[in-house]
XYZ file of C-alpha atoms in Angstrom:
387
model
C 0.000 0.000 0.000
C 1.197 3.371 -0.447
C 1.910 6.078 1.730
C -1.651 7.715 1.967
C -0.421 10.790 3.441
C 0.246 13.336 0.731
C 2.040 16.586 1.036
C 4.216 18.924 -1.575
C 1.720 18.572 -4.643
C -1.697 20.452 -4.999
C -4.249 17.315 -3.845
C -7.421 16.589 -5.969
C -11.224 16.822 -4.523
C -10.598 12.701 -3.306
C -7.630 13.512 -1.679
C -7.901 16.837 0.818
C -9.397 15.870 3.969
C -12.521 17.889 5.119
C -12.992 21.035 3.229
C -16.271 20.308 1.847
C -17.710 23.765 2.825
C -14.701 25.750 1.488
C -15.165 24.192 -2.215
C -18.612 24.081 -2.180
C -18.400 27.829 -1.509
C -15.993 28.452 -5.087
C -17.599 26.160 -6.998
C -20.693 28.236 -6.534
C -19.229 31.462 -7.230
C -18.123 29.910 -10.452
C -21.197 28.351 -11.287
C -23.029 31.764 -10.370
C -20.378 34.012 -12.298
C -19.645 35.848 -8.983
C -16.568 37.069 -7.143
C -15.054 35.729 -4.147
C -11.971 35.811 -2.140
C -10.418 33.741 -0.739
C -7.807 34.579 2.060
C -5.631 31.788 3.678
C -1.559 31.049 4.986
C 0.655 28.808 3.298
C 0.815 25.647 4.036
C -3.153 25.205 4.874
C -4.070 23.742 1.533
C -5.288 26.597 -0.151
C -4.387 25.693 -3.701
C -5.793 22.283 -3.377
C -9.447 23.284 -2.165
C -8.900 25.579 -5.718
C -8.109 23.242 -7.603
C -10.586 20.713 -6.227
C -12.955 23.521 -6.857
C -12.358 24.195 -10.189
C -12.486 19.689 -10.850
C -15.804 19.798 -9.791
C -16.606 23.095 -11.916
C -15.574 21.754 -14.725
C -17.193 18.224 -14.086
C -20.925 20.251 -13.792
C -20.108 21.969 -17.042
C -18.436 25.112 -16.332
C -15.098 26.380 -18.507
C -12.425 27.344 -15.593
C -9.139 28.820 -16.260
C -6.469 28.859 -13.237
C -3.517 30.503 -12.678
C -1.060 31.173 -9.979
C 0.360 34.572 -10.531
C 4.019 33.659 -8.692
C 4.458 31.221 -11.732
C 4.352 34.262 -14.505
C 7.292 36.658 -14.215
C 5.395 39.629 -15.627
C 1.566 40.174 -16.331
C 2.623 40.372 -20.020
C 3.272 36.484 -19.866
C 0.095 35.851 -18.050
C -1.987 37.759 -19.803
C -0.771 36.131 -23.177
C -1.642 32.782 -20.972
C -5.260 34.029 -20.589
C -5.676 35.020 -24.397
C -4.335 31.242 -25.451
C -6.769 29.589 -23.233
C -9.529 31.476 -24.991
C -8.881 30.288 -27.443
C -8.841 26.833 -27.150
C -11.751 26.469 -25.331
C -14.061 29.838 -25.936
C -13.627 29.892 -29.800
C -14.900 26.876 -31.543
C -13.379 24.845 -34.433
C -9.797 25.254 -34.720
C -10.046 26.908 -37.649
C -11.768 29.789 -36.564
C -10.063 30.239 -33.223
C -7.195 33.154 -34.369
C -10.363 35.411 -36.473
C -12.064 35.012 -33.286
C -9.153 36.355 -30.777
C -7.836 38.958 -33.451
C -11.702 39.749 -33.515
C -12.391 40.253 -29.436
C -8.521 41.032 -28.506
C -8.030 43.167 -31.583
C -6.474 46.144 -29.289
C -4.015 44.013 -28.013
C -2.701 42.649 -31.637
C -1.858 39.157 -30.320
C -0.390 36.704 -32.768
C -1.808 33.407 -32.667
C -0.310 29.757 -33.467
C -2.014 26.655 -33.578
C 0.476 23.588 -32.575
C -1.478 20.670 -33.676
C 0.837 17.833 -32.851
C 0.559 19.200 -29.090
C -3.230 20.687 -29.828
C -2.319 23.642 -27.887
C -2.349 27.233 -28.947
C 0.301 29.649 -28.413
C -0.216 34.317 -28.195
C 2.219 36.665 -28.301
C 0.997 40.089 -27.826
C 2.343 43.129 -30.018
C 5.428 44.741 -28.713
C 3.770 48.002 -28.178
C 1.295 45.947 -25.954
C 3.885 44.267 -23.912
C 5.292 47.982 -22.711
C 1.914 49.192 -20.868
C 1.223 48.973 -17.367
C 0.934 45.426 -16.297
C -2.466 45.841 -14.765
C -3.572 47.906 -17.573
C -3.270 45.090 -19.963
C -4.550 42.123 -17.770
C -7.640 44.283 -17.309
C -7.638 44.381 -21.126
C -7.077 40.812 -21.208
C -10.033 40.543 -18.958
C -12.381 42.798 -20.603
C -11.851 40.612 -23.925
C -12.057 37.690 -21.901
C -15.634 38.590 -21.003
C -16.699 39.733 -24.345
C -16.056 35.933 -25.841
C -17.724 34.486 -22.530
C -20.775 35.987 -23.775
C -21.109 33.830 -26.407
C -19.966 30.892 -24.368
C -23.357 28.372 -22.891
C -21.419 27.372 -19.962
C -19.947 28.845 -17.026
C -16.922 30.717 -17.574
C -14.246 31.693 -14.460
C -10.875 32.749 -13.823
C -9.280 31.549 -10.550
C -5.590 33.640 -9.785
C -4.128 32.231 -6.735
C -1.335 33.968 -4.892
C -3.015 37.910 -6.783
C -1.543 39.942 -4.380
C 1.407 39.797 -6.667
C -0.477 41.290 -9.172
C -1.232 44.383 -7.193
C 1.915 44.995 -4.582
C 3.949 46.829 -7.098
C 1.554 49.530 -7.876
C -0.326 49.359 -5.252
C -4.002 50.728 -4.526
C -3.249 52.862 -8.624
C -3.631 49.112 -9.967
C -6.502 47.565 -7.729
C -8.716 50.570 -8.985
C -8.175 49.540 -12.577
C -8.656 45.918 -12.074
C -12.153 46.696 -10.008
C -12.572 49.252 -13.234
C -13.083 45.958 -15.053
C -13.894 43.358 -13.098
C -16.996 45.073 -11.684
C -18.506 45.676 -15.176
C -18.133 41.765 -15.944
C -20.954 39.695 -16.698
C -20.062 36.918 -17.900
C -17.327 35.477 -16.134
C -16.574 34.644 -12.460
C -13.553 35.394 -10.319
C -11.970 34.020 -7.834
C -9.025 35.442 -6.171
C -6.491 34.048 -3.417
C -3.883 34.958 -1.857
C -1.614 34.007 1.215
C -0.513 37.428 2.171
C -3.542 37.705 4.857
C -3.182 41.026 6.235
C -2.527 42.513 2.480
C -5.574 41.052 1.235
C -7.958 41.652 4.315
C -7.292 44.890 4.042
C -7.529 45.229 0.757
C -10.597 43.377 0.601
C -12.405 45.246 4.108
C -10.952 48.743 4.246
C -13.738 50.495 2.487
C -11.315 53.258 1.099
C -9.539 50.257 -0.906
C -10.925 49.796 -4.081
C -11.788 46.006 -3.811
C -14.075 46.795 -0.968
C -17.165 44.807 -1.014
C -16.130 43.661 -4.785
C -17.215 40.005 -3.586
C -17.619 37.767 -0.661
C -14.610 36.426 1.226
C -13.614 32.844 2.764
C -10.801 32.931 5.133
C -8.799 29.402 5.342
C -8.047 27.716 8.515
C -6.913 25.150 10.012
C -8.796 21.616 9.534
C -10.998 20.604 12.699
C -8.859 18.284 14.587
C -11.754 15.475 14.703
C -11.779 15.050 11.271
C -7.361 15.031 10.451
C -7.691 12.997 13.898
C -9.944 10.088 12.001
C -7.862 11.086 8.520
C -4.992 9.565 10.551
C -6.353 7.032 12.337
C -7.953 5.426 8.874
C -4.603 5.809 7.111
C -2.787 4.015 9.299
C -5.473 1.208 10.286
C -5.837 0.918 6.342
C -2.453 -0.634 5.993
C -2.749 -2.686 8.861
C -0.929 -0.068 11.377
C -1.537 1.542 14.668
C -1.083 4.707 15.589
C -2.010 5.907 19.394
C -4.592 7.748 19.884
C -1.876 10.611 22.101
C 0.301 9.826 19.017
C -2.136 11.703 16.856
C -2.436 14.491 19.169
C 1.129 14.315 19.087
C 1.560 15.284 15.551
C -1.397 17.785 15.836
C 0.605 19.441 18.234
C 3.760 19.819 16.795
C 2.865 20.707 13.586
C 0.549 23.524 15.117
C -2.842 21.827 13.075
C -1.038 23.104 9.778
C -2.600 20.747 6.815
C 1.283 20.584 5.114
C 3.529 19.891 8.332
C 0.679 17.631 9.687
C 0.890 15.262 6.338
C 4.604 15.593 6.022
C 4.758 14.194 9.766
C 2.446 11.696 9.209
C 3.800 10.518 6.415
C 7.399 10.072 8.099
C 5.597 8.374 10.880
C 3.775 6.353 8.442
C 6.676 5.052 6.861
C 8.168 4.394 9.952
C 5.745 2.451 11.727
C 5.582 0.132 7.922
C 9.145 -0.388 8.505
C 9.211 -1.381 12.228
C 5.802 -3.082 12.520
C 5.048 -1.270 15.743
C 2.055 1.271 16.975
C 4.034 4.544 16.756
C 3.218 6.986 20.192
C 3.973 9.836 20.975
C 7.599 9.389 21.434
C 8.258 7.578 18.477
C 6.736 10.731 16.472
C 8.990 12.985 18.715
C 12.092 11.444 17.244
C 10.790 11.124 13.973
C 10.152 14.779 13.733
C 13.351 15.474 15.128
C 14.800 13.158 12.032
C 12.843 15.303 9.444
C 14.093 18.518 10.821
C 17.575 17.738 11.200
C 17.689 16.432 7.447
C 16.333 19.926 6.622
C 19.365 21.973 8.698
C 20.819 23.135 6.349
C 17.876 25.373 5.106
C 16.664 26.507 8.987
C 20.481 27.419 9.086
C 19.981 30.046 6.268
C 16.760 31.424 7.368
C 18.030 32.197 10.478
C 21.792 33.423 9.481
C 19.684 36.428 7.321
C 17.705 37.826 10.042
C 18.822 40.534 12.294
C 19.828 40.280 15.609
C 16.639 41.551 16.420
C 14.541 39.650 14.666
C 16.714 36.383 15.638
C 15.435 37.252 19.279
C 11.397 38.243 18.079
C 12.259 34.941 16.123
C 12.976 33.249 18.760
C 9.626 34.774 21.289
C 7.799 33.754 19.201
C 8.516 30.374 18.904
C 8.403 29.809 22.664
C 6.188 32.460 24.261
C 3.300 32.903 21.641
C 0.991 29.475 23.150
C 1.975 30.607 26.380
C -0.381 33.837 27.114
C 2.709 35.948 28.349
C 1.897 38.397 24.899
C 4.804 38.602 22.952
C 4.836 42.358 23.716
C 4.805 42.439 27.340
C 7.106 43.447 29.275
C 8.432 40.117 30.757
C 8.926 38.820 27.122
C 10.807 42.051 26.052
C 13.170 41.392 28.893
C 13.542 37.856 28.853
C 14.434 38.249 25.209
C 16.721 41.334 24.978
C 14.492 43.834 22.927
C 13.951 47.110 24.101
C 11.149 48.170 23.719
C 7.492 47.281 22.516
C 8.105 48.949 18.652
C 11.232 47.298 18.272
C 9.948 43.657 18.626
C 6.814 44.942 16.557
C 8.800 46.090 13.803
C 10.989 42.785 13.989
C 7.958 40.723 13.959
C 6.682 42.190 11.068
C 10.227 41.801 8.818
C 9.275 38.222 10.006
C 6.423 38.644 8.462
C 7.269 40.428 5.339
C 9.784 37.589 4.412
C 7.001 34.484 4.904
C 8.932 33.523 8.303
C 5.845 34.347 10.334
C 2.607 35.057 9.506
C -0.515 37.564 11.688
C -3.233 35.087 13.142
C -5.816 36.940 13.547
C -9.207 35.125 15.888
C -11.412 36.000 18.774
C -10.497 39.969 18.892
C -6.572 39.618 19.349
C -3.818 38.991 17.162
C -0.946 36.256 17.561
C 2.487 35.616 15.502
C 2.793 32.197 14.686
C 5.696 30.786 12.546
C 5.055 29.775 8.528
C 6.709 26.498 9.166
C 6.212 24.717 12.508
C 9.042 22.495 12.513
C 11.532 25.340 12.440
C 10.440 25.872 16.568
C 11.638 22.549 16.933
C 15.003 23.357 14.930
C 15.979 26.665 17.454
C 15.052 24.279 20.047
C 17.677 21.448 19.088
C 20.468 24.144 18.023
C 20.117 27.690 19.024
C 20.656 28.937 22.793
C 17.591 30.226 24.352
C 17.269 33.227 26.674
């Protein structure tokens, strides 16, 4: 039997455990046209509910087109993305596909090749085109995208995961001109993601922003414990294993009930306990974390030799002080960890932040700092001195 435990890869609508609500909620706004979205960390299995969104979409009829925006170097290149998926699936025969895109994306002049051996279609964009504002010309994109959906009898959507890289380099100049077009839209559905949680909440709730009230949003937690609890249980009793019921808590705990670090642990565990032929507990998935996190040394070593003294100790505080209800800003914390004064460890928590070491939790009024990746508490625990 194979290792049922999946992590690394974007998991299809059989594979993610629980999430029923969360793609049931953007399959609708697909199916509806609408706009949605949808707000989550890394690590929590954002991408998958997307994709297992856009599986079932397309399985009730709809035509869904899906991009991650970190995986384009400019808008230029995505935008030309957008125009060959038109294309092939908005445009008919074959035949008629490049007088229908010169026809609908005539401003943008885009050159299209049909590759028949690979029956995929290729758009390059005139070179005067390529030179405007990035936003400009995806809203361009968008507005011709729309124009063919017209014509389309399904549902047609566009899913961008990770869009705050769309917007951070100009700002609240290029969310007006997206809204501009996205707004006037009738014929095609958006869904947008991001990971950047504090970015997009506020670009998405401050009503001077203008994304404010464009859509509905779906922040992405953690999964209830009950159901990764029976997840685990079932994958291991599957094969004919045994896990312990504290051993489950075990790796709920120390991967903080994030969906990536809890499958990657599992899945070490689960390989172990195939090997040995023994129920793992708790301490058995103590020293098999420890295994996976010395392996990955080397890359905890880098992270934490390009922080700042500062943020080595915030780093640090927040690791070990955050689950404990000290505050990471109170005074006992400040002094136990060297930092001066309230606005220094603030602004060192947010560099944290601002290079995807930490993340803002935000639940129940206050505000916490927890770390992007679990496992690297458990690294400054096994090699860095603590105050």
């Amino acid at each position: 039997m194979t290792n049922p435990f999946e992590f690394g890869r974007e998991l299809s609508a059989l594979e993610i455990v629980d999430r029923e609500e969360e793609v049931g909620q953007v399959v609708q706004t697909i199916m509806e046209t609408g706009r949605l979205f949808v707000i989550g960390p890394r690590r929590f299995g954002k991408t998958s509910i997307l994709r297992a969104a856009a599986e079932k979409a397309n399985a009730s009829g709809a035509v869904v087109f899906r991009y991650n925006a970190e995986a384009y170097p400019n808008l230029t290149v995505l935008s030309e993305r957008i125009v060959a998926d038109a294309a092939a699936h908005l445009t008919g025969p074959v035949r008629k596909a490049g007088r229908r895109i010169q026809e609908i994306f005539g401003s943008l002049r885009p050159q299209v090749t049909y590759d028949p051996i690979g029956d995929q279609f290729a758009v390059s964009l005139a070179t005067e085109m390529k030179h405007q504002a990035g936003p400009a010309l995806l809203s361009e994109t968008l507005a011709g995208l729309d124009a063919l959906a017209a014509s389309s009898k399904k549902p047609v959507a566009v899913i961008i995961d990770e869009f705050q890289k769309i917007v951070e380099d100009d700002g609240v100049q290029a969310e007006g001109q997206l809204r501009a077009a996205v707004q006037a839209h009738d014929h095609v559905g958006y869904v947008f993601a991001g990971s950047k949680t504090r970015l997009l909440s506020e670009m998405t709730g401050d009503e001077g922003r203008p994304f404010y009230r464009l859509g509905s949003r779906l922040f992405i937690g953690p999964v209830p414990r009950d159901d990764f609890q029976r997840f685990i249980s079932a994958g291991f009793s599957d094969a004919g294993l045994y896990i312990e019921p504290d051993g489950i808590s075990e790796i709920l705990d120390r991967a903080d009930d994030v969906p990536y670090n809890v499958q990657r642990l599992a899945h070490a565990c689960w390989t172990e306990a195939q090997a040995r032929k023994a129920p793992v507990t708790p301490e058995i998935v103590k020293r098999v974390l420890e295994t996976l996190v010395r392996r990955d040394d080397p890359f905890y070593t880098q992270i934490w030799n390009r922080t700042s003294p500062t943020q080595k100790q915030a780093l640090l505080a927040i690791a070990n002080e955050e689950g404990s209800g000290a505050g990471l800003f109170s005074a006992e914390v400040l002094q136990a960890y060297g930092v001066k004064s309230v606005s220094t460890m603030r602004t060192a928590a947010q560099a944290l932040v601002s290079n995807g070491i930490a993340r803002e939790e935000e639940r129940g009024g206050k505000t916490a700092y927890r770390l992007e990746d679990p496992f690297f508490a458990v690294w400054l625990a096994l090699f860095i001195a603590h105050p």
